[in-house]
Coordinates of N, CA and C in Angstrom, one line a residue:
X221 N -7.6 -7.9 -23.7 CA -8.1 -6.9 -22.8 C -9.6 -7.0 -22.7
X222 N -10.2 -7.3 -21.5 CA -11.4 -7.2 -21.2 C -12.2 -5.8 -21.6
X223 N -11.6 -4.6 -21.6 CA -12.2 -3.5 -21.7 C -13.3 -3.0 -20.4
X224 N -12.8 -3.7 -19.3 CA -14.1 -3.2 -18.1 C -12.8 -2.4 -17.2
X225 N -13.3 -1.0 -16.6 CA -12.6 -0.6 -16.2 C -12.2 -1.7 -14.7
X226 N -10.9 -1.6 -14.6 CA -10.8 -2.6 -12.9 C -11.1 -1.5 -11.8
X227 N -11.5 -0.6 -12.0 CA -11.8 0.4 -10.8 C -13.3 -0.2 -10.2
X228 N -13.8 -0.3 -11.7 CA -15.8 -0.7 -11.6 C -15.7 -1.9 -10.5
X229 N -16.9 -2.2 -9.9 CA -17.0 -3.4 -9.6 C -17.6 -4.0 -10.8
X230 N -18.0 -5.3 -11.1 CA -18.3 -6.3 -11.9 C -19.8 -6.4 -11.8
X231 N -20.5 -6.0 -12.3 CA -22.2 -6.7 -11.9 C -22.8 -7.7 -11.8
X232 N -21.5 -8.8 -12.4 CA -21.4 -10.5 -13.4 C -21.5 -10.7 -11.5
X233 N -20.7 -9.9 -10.0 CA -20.0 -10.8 -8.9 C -21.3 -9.7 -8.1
X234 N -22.9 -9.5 -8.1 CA -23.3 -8.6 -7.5 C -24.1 -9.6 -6.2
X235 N -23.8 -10.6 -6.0 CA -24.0 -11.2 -5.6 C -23.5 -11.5 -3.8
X236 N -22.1 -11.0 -4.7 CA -21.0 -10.6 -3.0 C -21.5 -9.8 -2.6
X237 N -22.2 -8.8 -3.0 CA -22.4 -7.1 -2.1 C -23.6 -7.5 -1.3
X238 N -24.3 -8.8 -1.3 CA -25.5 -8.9 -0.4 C -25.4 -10.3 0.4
X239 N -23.8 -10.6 0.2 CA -23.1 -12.1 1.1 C -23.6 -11.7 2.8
X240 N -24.1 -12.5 3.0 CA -24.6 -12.2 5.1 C -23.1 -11.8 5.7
X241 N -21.9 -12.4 4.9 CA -20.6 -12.2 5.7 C -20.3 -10.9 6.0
X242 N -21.1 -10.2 4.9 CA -20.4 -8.5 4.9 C -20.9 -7.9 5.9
X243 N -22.4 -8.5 6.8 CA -22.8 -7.8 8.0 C -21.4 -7.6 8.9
X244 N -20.5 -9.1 9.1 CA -19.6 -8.8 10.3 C -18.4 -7.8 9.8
X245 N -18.2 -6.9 8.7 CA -17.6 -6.1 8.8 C -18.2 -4.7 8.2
X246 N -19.5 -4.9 7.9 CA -19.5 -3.8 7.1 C -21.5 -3.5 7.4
X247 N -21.3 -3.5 8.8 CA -23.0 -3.8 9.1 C -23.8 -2.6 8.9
X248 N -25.1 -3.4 7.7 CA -25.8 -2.3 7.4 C -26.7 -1.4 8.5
X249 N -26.7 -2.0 10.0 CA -27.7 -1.2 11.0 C -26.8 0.2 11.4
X250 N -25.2 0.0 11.4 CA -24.2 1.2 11.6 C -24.5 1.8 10.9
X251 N -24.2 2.0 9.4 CA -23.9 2.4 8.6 C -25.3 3.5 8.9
X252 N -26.9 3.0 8.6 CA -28.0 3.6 8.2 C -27.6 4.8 9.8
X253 N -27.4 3.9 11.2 CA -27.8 4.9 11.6 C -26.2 6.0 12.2
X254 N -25.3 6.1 11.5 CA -24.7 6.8 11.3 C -25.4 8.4 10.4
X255 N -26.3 7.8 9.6 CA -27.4 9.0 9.0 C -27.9 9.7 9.5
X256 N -28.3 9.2 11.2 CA -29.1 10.2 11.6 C -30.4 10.7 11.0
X257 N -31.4 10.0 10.8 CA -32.3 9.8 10.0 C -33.7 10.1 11.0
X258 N -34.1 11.1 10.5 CA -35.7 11.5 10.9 C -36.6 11.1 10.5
X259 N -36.7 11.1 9.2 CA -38.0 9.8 8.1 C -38.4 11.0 7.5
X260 N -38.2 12.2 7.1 CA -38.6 12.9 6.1 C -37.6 13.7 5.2
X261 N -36.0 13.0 5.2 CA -35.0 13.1 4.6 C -34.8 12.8 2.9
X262 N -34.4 13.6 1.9 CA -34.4 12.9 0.8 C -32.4 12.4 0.7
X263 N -32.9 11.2 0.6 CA -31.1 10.4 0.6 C -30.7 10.0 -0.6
X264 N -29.6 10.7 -1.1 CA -29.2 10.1 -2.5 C -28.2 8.8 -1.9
X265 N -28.2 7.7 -2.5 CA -27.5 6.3 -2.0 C -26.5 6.8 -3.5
X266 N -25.1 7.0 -3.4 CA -24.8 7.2 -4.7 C -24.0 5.7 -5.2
X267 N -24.2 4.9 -6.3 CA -23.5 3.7 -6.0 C -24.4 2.6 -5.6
X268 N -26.2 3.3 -6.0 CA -26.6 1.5 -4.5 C -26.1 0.7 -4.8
X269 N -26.3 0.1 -6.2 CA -25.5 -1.3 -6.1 C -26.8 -2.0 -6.3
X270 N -26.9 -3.0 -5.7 CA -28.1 -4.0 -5.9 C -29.0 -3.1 -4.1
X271 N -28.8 -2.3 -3.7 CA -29.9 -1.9 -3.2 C -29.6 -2.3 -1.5
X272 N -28.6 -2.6 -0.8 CA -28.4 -3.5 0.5 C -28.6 -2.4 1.2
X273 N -28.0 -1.0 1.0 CA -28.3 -0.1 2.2 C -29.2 0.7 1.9
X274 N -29.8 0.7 0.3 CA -31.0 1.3 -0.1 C -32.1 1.1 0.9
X275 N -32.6 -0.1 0.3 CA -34.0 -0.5 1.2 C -34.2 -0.4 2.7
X276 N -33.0 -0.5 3.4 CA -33.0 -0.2 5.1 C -33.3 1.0 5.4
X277 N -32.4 2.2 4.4 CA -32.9 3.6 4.7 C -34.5 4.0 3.9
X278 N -34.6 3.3 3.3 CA -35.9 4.0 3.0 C -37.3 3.3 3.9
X279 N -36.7 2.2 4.6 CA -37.6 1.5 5.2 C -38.0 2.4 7.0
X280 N -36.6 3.5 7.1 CA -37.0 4.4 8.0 C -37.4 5.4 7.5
X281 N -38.1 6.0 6.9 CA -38.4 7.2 5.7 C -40.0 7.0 6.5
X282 N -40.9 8.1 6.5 CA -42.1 8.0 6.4 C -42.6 9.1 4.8
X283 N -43.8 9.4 5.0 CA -44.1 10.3 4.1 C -43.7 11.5 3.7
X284 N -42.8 12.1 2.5 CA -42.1 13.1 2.4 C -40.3 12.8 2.4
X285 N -40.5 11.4 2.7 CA -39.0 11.3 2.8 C -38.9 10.1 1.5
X286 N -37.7 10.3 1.1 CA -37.6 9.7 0.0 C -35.6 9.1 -0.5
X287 N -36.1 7.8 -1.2 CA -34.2 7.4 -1.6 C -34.2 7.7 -3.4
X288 N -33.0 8.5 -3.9 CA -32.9 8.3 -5.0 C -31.7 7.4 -5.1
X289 N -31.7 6.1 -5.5 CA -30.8 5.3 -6.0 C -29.8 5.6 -7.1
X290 N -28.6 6.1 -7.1 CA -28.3 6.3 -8.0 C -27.2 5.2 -8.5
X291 N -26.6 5.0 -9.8 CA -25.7 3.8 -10.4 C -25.3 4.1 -11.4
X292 N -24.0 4.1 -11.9 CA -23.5 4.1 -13.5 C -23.5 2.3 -14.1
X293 N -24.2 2.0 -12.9 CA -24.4 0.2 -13.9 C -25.9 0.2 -14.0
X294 N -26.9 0.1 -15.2 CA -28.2 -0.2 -15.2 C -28.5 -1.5 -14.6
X295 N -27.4 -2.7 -15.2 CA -27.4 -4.0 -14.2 C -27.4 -4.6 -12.8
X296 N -27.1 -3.6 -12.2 CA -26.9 -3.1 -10.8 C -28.2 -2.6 -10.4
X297 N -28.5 -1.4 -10.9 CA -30.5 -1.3 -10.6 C -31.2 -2.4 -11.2
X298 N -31.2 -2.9 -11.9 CA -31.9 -3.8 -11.9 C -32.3 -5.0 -10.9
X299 N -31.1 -5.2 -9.8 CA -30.6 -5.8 -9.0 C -31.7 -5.9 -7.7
X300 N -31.6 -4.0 -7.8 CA -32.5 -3.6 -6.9 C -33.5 -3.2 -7.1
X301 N -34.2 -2.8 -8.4 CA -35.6 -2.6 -8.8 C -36.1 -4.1 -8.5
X302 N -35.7 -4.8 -8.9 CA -36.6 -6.6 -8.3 C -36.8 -6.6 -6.6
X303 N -35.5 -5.9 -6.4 CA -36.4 -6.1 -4.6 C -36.9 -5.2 -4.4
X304 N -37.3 -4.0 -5.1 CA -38.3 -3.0 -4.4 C -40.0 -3.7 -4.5
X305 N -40.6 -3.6 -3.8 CA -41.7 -3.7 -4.3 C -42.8 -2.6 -4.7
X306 N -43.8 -3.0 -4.6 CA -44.4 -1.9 -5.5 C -44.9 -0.4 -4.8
X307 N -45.2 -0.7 -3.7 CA -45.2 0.4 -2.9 C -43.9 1.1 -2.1
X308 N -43.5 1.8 -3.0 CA -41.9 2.3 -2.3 C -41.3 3.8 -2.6
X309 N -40.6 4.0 -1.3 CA -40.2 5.5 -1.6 C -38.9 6.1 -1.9
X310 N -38.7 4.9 -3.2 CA -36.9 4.5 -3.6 C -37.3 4.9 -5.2
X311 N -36.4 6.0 -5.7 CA -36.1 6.0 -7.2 C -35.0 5.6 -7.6
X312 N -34.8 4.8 -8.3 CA -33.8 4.1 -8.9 C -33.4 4.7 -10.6
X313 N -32.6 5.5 -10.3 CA -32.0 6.6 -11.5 C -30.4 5.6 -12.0
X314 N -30.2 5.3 -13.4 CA -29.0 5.1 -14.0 C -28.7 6.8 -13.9
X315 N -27.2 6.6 -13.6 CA -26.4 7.9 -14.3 C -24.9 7.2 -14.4
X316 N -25.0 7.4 -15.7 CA -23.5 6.8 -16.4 C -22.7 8.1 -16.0
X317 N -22.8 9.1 -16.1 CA -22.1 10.0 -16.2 C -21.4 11.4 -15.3
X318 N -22.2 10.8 -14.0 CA -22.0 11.2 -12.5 C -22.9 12.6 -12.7
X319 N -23.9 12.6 -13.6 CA -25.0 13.9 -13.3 C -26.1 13.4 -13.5
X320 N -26.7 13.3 -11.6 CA -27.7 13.0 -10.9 C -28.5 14.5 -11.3
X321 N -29.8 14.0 -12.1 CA -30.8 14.2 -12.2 C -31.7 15.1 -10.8
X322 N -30.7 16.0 -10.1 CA -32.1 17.0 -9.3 C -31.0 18.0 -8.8
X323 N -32.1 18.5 -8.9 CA -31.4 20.4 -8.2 C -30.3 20.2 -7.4
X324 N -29.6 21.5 -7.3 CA -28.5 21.6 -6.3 C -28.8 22.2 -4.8
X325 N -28.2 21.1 -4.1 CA -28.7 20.8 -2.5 C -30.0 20.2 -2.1
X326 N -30.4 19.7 -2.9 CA -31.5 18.8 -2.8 C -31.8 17.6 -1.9
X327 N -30.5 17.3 -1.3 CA -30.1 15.6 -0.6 C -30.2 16.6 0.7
X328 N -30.4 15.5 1.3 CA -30.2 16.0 3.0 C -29.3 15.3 3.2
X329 N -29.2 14.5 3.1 CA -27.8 13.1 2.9 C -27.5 12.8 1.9
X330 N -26.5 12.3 1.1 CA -25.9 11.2 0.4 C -24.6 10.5 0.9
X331 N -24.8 9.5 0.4 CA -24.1 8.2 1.3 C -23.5 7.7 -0.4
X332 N -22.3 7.4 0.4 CA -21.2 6.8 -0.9 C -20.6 5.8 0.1
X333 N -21.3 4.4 -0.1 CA -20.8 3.1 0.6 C -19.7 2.4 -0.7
X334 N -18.4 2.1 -0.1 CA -17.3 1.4 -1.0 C -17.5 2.4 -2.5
X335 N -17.7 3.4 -2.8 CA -17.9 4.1 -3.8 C -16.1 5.0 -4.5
X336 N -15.9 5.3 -3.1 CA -15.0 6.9 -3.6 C -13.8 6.0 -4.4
X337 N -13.3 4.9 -4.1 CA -12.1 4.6 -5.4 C -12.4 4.3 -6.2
X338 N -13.5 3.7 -6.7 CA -14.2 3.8 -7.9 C -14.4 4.9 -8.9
X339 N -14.9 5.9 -8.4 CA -15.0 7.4 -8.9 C -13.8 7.9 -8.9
X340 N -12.6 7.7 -8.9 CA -11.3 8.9 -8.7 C -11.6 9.5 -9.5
X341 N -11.4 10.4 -10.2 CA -11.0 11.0 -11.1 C -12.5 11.4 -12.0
X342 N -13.5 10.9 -11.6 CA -14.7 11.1 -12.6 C -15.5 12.5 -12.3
X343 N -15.2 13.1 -11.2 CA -16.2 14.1 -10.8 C -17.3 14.3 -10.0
X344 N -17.4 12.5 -9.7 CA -18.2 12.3 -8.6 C -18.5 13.2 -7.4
X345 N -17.6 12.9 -6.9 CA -17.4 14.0 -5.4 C -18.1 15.4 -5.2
X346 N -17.5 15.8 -6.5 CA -18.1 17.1 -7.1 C -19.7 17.1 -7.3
X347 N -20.2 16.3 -7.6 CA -21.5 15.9 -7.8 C -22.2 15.5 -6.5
X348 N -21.5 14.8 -5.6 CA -22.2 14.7 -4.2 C -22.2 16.1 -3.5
X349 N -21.1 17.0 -3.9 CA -21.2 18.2 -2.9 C -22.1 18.8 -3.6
X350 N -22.3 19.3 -4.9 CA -23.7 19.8 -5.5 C -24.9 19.3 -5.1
X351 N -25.2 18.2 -4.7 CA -26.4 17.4 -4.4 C -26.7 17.9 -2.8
X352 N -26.1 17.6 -2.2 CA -26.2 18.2 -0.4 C -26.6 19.2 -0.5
X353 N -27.6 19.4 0.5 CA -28.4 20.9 1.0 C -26.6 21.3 2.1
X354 N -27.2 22.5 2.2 CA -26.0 23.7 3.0 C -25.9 22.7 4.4
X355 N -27.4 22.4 4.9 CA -27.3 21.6 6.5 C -27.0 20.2 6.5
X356 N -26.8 19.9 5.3 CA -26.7 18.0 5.3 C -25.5 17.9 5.2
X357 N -25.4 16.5 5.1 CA -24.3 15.5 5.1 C -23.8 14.8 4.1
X358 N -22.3 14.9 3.7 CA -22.4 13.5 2.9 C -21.3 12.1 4.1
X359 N -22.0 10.9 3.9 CA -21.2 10.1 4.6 C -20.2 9.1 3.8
X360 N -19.4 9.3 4.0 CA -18.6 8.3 2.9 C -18.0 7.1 3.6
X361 N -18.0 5.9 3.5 CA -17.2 4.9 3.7 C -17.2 3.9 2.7
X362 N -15.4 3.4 2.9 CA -15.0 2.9 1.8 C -13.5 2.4 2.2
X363 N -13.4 1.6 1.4 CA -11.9 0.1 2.1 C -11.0 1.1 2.3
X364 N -10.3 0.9 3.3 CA -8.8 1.8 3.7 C -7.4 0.7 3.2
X365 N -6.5 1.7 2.4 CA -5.4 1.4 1.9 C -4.7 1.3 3.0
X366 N -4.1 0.1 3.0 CA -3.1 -0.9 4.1 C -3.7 -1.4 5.3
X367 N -5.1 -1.5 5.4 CA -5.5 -2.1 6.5 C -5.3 -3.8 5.4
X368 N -5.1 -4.6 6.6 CA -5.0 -6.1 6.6 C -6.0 -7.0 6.2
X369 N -6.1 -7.4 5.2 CA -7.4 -8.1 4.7 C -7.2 -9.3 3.5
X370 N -7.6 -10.4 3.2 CA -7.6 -11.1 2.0 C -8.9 -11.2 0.8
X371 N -9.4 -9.9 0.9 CA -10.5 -9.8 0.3 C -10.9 -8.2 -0.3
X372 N -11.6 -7.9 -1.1 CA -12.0 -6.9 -1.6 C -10.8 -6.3 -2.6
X373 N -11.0 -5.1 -2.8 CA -10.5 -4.6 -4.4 C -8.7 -4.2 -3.7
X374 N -8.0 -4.2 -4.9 CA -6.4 -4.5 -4.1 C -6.2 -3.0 -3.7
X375 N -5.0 -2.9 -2.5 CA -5.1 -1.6 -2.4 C -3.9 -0.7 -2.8
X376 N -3.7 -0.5 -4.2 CA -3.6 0.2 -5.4 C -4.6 0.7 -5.7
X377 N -5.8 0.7 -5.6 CA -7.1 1.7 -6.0 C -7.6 2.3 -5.0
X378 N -6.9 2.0 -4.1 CA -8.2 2.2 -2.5 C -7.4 3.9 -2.2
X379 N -7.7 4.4 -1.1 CA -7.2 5.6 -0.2 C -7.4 5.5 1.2
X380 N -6.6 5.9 1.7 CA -6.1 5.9 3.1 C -7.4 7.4 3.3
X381 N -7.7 7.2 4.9 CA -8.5 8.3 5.4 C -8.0 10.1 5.3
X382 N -7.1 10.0 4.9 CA -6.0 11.2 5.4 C -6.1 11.9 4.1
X383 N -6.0 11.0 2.6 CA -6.2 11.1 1.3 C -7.5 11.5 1.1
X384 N -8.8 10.8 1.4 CA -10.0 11.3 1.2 C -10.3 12.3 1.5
X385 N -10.4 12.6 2.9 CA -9.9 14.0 3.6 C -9.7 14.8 2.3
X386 N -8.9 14.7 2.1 CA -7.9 15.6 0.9 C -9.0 15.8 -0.5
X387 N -9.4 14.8 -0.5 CA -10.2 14.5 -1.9 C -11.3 15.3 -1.7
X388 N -12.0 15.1 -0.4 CA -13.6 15.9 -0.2 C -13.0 17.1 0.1
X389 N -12.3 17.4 0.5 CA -11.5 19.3 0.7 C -12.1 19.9 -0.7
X390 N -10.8 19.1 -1.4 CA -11.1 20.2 -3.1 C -12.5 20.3 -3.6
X391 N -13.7 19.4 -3.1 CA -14.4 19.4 -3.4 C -15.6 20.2 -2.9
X392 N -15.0 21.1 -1.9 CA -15.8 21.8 -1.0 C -16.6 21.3 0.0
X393 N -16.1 19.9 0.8 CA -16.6 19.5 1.6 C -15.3 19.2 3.0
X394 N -15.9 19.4 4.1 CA -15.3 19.4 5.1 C -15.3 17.8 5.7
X395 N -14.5 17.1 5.8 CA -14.7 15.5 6.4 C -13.8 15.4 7.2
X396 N -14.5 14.5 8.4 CA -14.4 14.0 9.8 C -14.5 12.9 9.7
X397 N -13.6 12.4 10.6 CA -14.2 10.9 10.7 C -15.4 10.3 12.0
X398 N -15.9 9.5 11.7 CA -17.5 9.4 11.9 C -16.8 8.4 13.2
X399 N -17.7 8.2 14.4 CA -17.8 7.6 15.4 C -17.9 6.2 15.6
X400 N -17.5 5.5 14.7 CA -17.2 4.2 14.3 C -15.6 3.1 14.0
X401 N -16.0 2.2 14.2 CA -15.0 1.4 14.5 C -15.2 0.3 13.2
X402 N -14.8 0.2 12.5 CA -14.8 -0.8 11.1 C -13.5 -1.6 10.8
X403 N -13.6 -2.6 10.4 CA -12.2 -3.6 10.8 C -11.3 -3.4 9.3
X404 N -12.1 -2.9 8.2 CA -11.4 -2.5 6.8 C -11.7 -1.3 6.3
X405 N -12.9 -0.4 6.8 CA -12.9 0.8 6.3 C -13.0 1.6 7.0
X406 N -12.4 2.9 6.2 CA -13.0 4.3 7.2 C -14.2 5.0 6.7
X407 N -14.9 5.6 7.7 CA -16.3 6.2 7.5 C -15.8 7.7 8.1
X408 N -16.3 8.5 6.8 CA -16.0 10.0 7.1 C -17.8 10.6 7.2
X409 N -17.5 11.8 8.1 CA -19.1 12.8 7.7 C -18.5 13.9 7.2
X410 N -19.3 14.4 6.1 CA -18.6 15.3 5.2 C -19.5 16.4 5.2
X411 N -19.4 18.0 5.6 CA -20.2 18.8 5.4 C -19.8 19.7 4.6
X412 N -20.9 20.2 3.7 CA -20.5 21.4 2.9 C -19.7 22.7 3.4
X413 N -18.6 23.2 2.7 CA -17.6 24.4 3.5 C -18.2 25.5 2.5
X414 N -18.5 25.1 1.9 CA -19.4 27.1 0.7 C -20.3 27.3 0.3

């Protein structure tokens, strides 16, 4: 037994998450401007990963707006601390243990790109709704169980849109699905209900 949970992605394969192929299904200019982004938003990315939808949103940010990267892989920021450069408005926070380091409602946004099957059961969710101010957003997208594909994580871990729904309910968030068309995933907008 390997001992790596198979929910995790692999950091050893972080390489796929910034393949040019994934623009034709999973394009980072949707996704950012599904955010709705003014430039003085603070965005938690929960999940960056090696940073692919990090650096786009923070590259619409002006002064006062800010990305906190968050990751339970250090290897994974690391991925993306090499592409930040030195002048940037991206914090790149490890949290092994799904408690992000800042006050409650703090995010104007947080964005969970292919994140929520990963997290089942960890409390995550719970932590994105804490993080969201009363007027923000959380945006979730992430592979849909039984859509048609020969690629990505099997779907035995995944959730259908109908389920997530369900998942951000308990969590005191209200989710919709977002105005988009994606060939494997669904994109919800999730707003705080308390």
């Amino acid at each position: 037994m390997s001992g790596k949970d198979p929910k995790k992605f692999d950091p050893a394969r972080a390489h796929v998450l910034d393949a040019p192929e994934r623009e034709r299904y999973l394009p980072t200019d949707v996704i950012v401007a599904l955010l709705g982004l003014q430039g003085d938003e603070t965005v938690v990315d929960y999940g960056a990963g090696t940073g692919r939808i990090t650096i786009p949103v923070a590259h619409l940010l002006r002064d006062g707006g800010r990305v906190v990267a968050v990751d339970s892989s250090d290897e994974m920021l690391g991925h993306l601390r090499m592409r930040l450069g030195a002048d940037t408005n991206v914090v790149a926070v490890h949290v092994p243990a799904n408690a992000v380091p800042l006050p409650d409602g703090d995010a104007d946004r947080v964005l969970a790109v292919n994140l929520l099957h990963e997290v089942r059961g960890e409390g995550a969710i719970d932590e994105m709704r804490r993080l969201v101010a009363d007027d923000g957003f959380v945006l979730v997208i992430d592979w849909e169980r039984g859509r048609a594909r020969d690629f990505g994580p099997p779907d035995d871990l995944l959730y259908d849109a109908a389920e997530a729904i369900a998942a951000l309910a308990d969590a005191g968030l209200r989710a919709v699905p977002a105005r988009v068309e994606l060939p494997f995933h669904f994109a919800l907008v999730a707003t705080p209900t308390e």
